[in-house]
Amino acid sequence: MLTLRNKCILLSLLLSSLALLTLASPYAFAANRSIEATAHLTTPFSIPRSHTVQINDEARTYRLYVKLPKGYKASANKDLQYPVIYLTDAMYTFQIMSGVTRFPMNSKQMAPAIIVGISWELGLKSDHSRVRDYTPTVDTSWKKATGGADRHLHFLKTKIIPYIEQNYRTNPQQRTYIGNSLGGLFGAYILLKQPDLFTNYLLGSPSFWWHERWVLTQFAKNINSLQGIGANVFIGIGALEHNGKGGDSQHNMVADAQHFKALLNNVAIGNPAFDSKLLIINEAHHATAFATTAIHGMDWLFNTQQGKSLQGSKDPADNKALNGAKQLTPIPASTTEKF
C-alpha cells in the first residue's frame, strides 16, 4: 500500500511528464520560437495584368479597374478580340470576379475576357455615389440623392465603353454587364432602356424593391417592346433574401427575382435569341450570394463547351473571334504567369 509520501512522489512525476509533453508539442514549439519573416508594408498586393484609368463624367471623376486576360500580349494572339465584362461597384466586385474566373479562364474552361470595374465617384462616399448613380427614379423619402441612372447610363454608353473599345482589342458583340444589389437594379434598367447595349446581363440580388418595384412595373408595361431583342440574362439570388420566417431581408427579393424571371420568360416566347436563367442559392443571404452568382453566371455565359454567349452569336466574325478565344496560344513557359 502506497504511503502518503510515495503518492506525492508519483503525482510530482506525472505532472513533470505532462509538462514535458506540452513543451514537445508542435504548437508549444511554435509558440516559443521566434519566426523569421520580412513584412513588406510598403509593397501593396496587385492583381496580375491589371491597371487603373481615370475617366471623367463632366465634373465627376471615376476610376476604371482593367484586367487583361492571360496571353493578351502574346504575339500569337495579336489579332484576337476579347469579350469585355463591365462591373459596377468595382471596389467590391472586381476582386471577386478576378478571383473566381482566374482558374477556369487560365485552364481554358471559360473563354478569356477583359474585366473592367467601374468605381464609385471619387471623393464621394460609396453609398451616396451608388444610390444616386444606380437608381432610375427620384425617391424623395431618401436623404441621399437618387434617380441618376439615366446620366450614369449615358456616361457608360458614350464614355466608358468607347474608351475601352478604342484602347483594347475588344469584341463589341460580346459586352457583358454585371451588377449586384442596386447594381443589379441598374442592369435591369439598362435592359429595359437600352437592351442592345450589352449582349449579356448578369444580375446579382437585384434591388427590385426600389420605389415600390418601379422597374418590375415598367417591364410589365413595356413587355411588347422587348420582343425580338437578343440577350442572355442571368439572375442570382440568395435563398434567404426574403422577409418571411428565416429570411434576413426587409423585402421579399426572392419573390421579386422570380417575378422578373416570369417577365423574361414572356420575352423569350418565340425568340430563340433571348435566354434567361434564375439561380436561387441555398443558405445565402444578401451579403454572401454574389460570389456564387458571379462564377455560376460566368460559367453559364462563357463555358467553352456550352456557354450561352459563345453559342448564341449569328455573326460569322463574332464566332471566329470566340473560336479563337477557345484555342488561345499559351504564353511561352519562361514568361507564364502563375496567377
XYZ file of C-alpha atoms in Angstrom:
339
model
C 0.000 0.000 0.000
C 1.347 3.409 -1.027
C 2.276 5.785 1.690
C 1.362 9.456 1.522
C 4.990 10.268 0.683
C 5.040 7.820 -2.259
C 1.732 9.235 -3.566
C 3.209 12.720 -3.557
C 6.296 11.499 -5.448
C 4.147 9.788 -8.131
C 1.947 12.871 -8.570
C 5.037 15.049 -8.973
C 6.446 12.688 -11.660
C 3.119 12.680 -13.512
C 2.904 16.475 -13.586
C 6.512 16.716 -14.811
C 5.750 14.261 -17.643
C 2.701 16.277 -18.730
C 4.752 19.444 -18.768
C 7.396 17.807 -20.991
C 4.726 16.527 -23.408
C 3.237 20.009 -23.680
C 6.600 21.578 -24.460
C 7.301 18.895 -27.045
C 4.077 19.518 -28.988
C 4.458 21.400 -32.292
C 2.052 24.094 -31.082
C 4.095 24.780 -27.987
C 7.273 24.767 -30.084
C 5.826 27.304 -32.468
C 4.568 29.490 -29.653
C 8.011 29.640 -28.030
C 10.039 30.011 -31.200
C 10.849 33.288 -32.916
C 9.599 33.147 -36.541
C 11.728 34.977 -39.064
C 9.822 36.849 -41.791
C 10.036 40.147 -43.614
C 6.953 42.317 -43.823
C 6.901 44.492 -46.955
C 4.472 47.052 -45.594
C 5.078 49.486 -48.455
C 4.554 46.913 -51.231
C 0.823 46.547 -51.915
C -0.616 43.408 -53.443
C -1.660 43.901 -57.053
C -3.836 41.730 -59.272
C -1.685 40.483 -62.178
C -2.212 42.116 -65.574
C -4.359 44.853 -64.051
C -4.147 48.635 -64.037
C -6.389 51.650 -63.423
C -7.605 54.507 -65.599
C -9.269 57.755 -64.511
C -12.201 58.944 -66.612
C -14.475 61.951 -66.216
C -18.204 62.470 -66.484
C -18.155 66.247 -66.679
C -17.222 67.350 -63.126
C -17.405 63.812 -61.756
C -14.359 61.541 -61.824
C -14.410 57.745 -61.773
C -11.728 55.077 -61.854
C -11.742 52.061 -64.161
C -10.052 48.864 -62.960
C -8.900 46.925 -66.028
C -7.631 43.345 -66.035
C -6.329 41.842 -69.261
C -6.642 38.091 -69.861
C -3.694 35.755 -69.816
C -1.988 35.746 -73.209
C -3.381 39.129 -74.258
C 0.098 40.480 -75.106
C 1.394 37.289 -76.739
C 2.325 37.920 -80.373
C 0.336 34.877 -81.491
C -2.846 36.487 -80.099
C -2.277 39.996 -81.509
C -5.328 39.778 -83.784
C -7.653 38.233 -81.219
C -10.591 40.286 -79.959
C -11.908 39.627 -76.469
C -15.286 39.823 -74.731
C -15.460 42.594 -72.124
C -17.031 42.204 -68.686
C -18.212 45.534 -67.223
C -18.707 45.609 -63.443
C -20.330 48.239 -61.243
C -19.271 48.658 -57.567
C -15.699 47.895 -58.645
C -14.124 48.041 -55.192
C -16.311 45.070 -54.251
C -16.904 43.180 -57.488
C -13.558 43.499 -59.311
C -11.570 41.416 -56.842
C -14.271 38.751 -56.683
C -14.607 38.492 -60.465
C -10.849 38.365 -60.943
C -10.553 35.564 -58.396
C -13.446 33.351 -59.447
C -12.575 33.465 -63.172
C -8.800 33.000 -62.821
C -8.711 29.199 -62.851
C -11.475 28.496 -65.400
C -10.055 31.086 -67.819
C -6.433 30.023 -67.383
C -7.376 26.357 -67.814
C -9.455 27.163 -70.939
C -12.709 26.018 -69.371
C -14.005 29.585 -69.757
C -13.426 31.973 -72.639
C -10.866 34.624 -71.637
C -12.189 38.163 -71.309
C -11.156 41.681 -70.390
C -12.585 42.657 -66.994
C -13.459 46.323 -66.418
C -14.596 47.516 -62.995
C -16.265 50.929 -62.687
C -15.683 52.698 -59.376
C -17.950 54.981 -57.415
C -17.396 58.695 -57.964
C -14.020 59.627 -56.497
C -14.289 61.860 -53.461
C -17.893 60.873 -52.753
C -18.958 58.312 -50.165
C -19.621 54.964 -51.798
C -23.228 54.695 -50.663
C -24.012 58.228 -51.859
C -22.470 57.535 -55.280
C -24.147 54.185 -55.890
C -27.583 55.213 -54.587
C -27.506 58.230 -56.913
C -25.999 56.507 -59.980
C -27.830 53.164 -59.949
C -31.415 54.234 -59.175
C -33.759 55.042 -62.091
C -36.236 57.276 -60.245
C -36.142 60.096 -57.717
C -37.416 58.947 -54.344
C -37.817 61.925 -52.029
C -38.135 59.650 -48.984
C -34.361 59.137 -49.195
C -31.957 61.692 -47.726
C -29.350 60.748 -50.344
C -29.597 61.934 -53.956
C -31.468 59.414 -56.127
C -32.580 58.956 -59.720
C -29.249 59.346 -61.547
C -29.405 56.143 -63.606
C -30.062 57.906 -66.930
C -26.978 60.088 -66.572
C -24.832 57.132 -65.486
C -26.142 55.045 -68.394
C -25.222 57.871 -70.791
C -21.733 58.024 -69.230
C -21.353 54.268 -69.635
C -22.537 54.331 -73.247
C -20.730 57.434 -74.504
C -17.530 57.487 -72.446
C -16.605 54.221 -70.743
C -17.468 51.703 -73.458
C -15.948 53.807 -76.297
C -12.757 54.325 -74.285
C -12.354 50.587 -73.684
C -13.118 49.687 -77.299
C -10.700 52.316 -78.641
C -7.806 51.275 -76.423
C -8.106 47.478 -76.161
C -8.772 44.623 -78.562
C -12.413 44.050 -77.807
C -15.295 42.241 -79.432
C -18.188 44.755 -79.468
C -20.636 41.883 -79.999
C -19.636 40.419 -76.638
C -20.272 43.033 -73.972
C -21.421 41.765 -70.581
C -22.877 43.863 -67.776
C -22.549 42.650 -64.178
C -24.092 44.386 -61.179
C -25.094 43.411 -57.661
C -27.865 44.762 -55.413
C -28.553 48.311 -56.672
C -26.079 47.474 -59.434
C -28.390 44.608 -60.382
C -31.309 47.037 -60.458
C -29.285 49.325 -62.737
C -28.559 46.407 -65.055
C -32.261 45.568 -65.335
C -32.921 49.232 -66.129
C -30.321 49.144 -68.921
C -32.001 46.020 -70.311
C -35.299 47.919 -70.320
C -33.982 51.186 -71.804
C -31.014 50.141 -73.977
C -31.286 46.352 -74.393
C -28.791 46.217 -77.279
C -26.017 47.922 -75.314
C -24.947 44.563 -73.851
C -25.171 41.005 -75.121
C -25.263 39.583 -71.610
C -26.641 40.729 -68.272
C -25.547 39.109 -65.008
C -27.665 40.492 -62.175
C -26.875 39.609 -58.567
C -29.531 40.085 -55.864
C -31.206 42.905 -57.818
C -32.931 45.506 -55.645
C -36.295 45.371 -57.412
C -37.928 46.700 -54.245
C -36.725 50.166 -55.234
C -39.512 52.805 -55.335
C -42.379 50.341 -54.961
C -40.929 47.927 -57.553
C -40.896 50.565 -60.267
C -38.625 48.606 -62.640
C -40.814 45.492 -62.484
C -43.875 47.623 -63.218
C -42.147 49.199 -66.222
C -41.096 45.802 -67.552
C -44.693 44.571 -67.365
C -45.965 47.706 -69.151
C -43.360 47.565 -71.930
C -43.058 43.810 -72.412
C -44.145 44.029 -76.069
C -41.374 46.499 -76.928
C -38.818 43.969 -75.721
C -39.963 41.254 -78.104
C -37.246 40.359 -80.575
C -34.249 41.580 -78.557
C -31.224 39.305 -78.347
C -29.694 38.913 -74.902
C -28.761 36.417 -72.217
C -29.861 37.330 -68.689
C -28.633 35.509 -65.565
C -30.144 36.330 -62.167
C -28.666 35.066 -58.900
C -30.363 35.498 -55.536
C -29.725 34.129 -52.042
C -32.447 31.820 -50.745
C -32.527 33.851 -47.505
C -33.160 37.178 -49.248
C -36.780 37.406 -48.170
C -38.740 38.894 -45.285
C -40.550 35.737 -44.195
C -39.658 33.266 -41.479
C -35.906 32.568 -41.536
C -35.223 35.356 -44.016
C -32.764 38.193 -43.464
C -34.153 40.939 -45.704
C -36.651 43.750 -45.267
C -38.016 42.850 -48.713
C -39.029 39.637 -50.460
C -36.225 39.823 -53.000
C -36.581 36.140 -53.908
C -40.197 36.672 -54.979
C -39.190 39.796 -56.910
C -36.478 37.857 -58.751
C -38.983 35.123 -59.585
C -41.408 37.764 -60.862
C -38.679 39.217 -63.063
C -37.833 35.768 -64.429
C -41.506 35.229 -65.319
C -41.475 38.512 -67.248
C -38.323 37.426 -69.078
C -39.984 34.124 -69.953
C -42.614 36.148 -71.824
C -39.884 37.993 -73.731
C -38.373 34.644 -74.748
C -41.583 33.284 -76.319
C -40.871 32.739 -80.000
C -37.478 34.428 -79.658
C -34.534 31.998 -79.825
C -32.075 34.914 -79.491
C -33.196 35.552 -75.908
C -32.466 33.343 -72.902
C -32.539 33.729 -69.137
C -31.794 31.758 -66.001
C -32.593 32.245 -62.322
C -30.329 30.693 -59.679
C -31.588 30.622 -56.075
C -28.576 29.955 -53.860
C -29.231 27.786 -50.814
C -28.261 29.236 -47.404
C -27.042 32.504 -48.982
C -28.142 35.955 -47.885
C -27.579 39.386 -49.411
C -24.013 39.729 -48.179
C -22.857 36.286 -49.338
C -24.684 35.475 -52.578
C -22.666 37.466 -55.102
C -19.530 35.307 -55.389
C -21.660 32.263 -56.246
C -23.758 34.340 -58.641
C -20.592 35.583 -60.343
C -18.973 32.219 -61.061
C -22.182 30.397 -61.980
C -23.285 33.261 -64.202
C -19.942 33.488 -65.967
C -19.875 29.725 -66.492
C -23.414 29.814 -67.935
C -22.310 32.515 -70.363
C -18.696 31.671 -71.206
C -18.098 27.973 -70.574
C -16.064 26.968 -73.632
C -18.196 23.872 -74.230
C -21.713 25.184 -73.738
C -21.630 28.876 -72.797
C -24.759 30.704 -73.923
C -22.828 33.725 -75.121
C -20.487 31.594 -77.201
C -23.288 29.655 -78.861
C -25.803 32.379 -79.498
C -23.998 34.631 -81.964
C -25.075 34.609 -85.591
C -22.278 36.925 -86.708
C -19.574 34.880 -88.535
C -16.838 37.312 -87.497
C -18.033 37.071 -83.915
C -17.945 33.283 -83.967
C -14.453 33.325 -85.454
C -13.200 35.522 -82.617
C -14.816 33.338 -79.987
C -13.455 30.160 -81.520
C -10.048 31.790 -81.418
C -10.577 32.506 -77.736
C -11.152 28.796 -77.138
C -7.822 27.995 -78.789
C -5.651 30.681 -77.212
C -1.953 30.214 -77.805
C -0.212 29.658 -74.437
C 2.434 32.122 -73.302
C 5.965 30.669 -73.522
C 6.837 28.724 -70.368
C 9.562 31.175 -69.354
C 7.021 34.008 -69.025
C 3.942 32.087 -67.957
C 2.139 33.809 -65.112
C 1.041 31.563 -62.288
C -1.911 33.674 -61.184
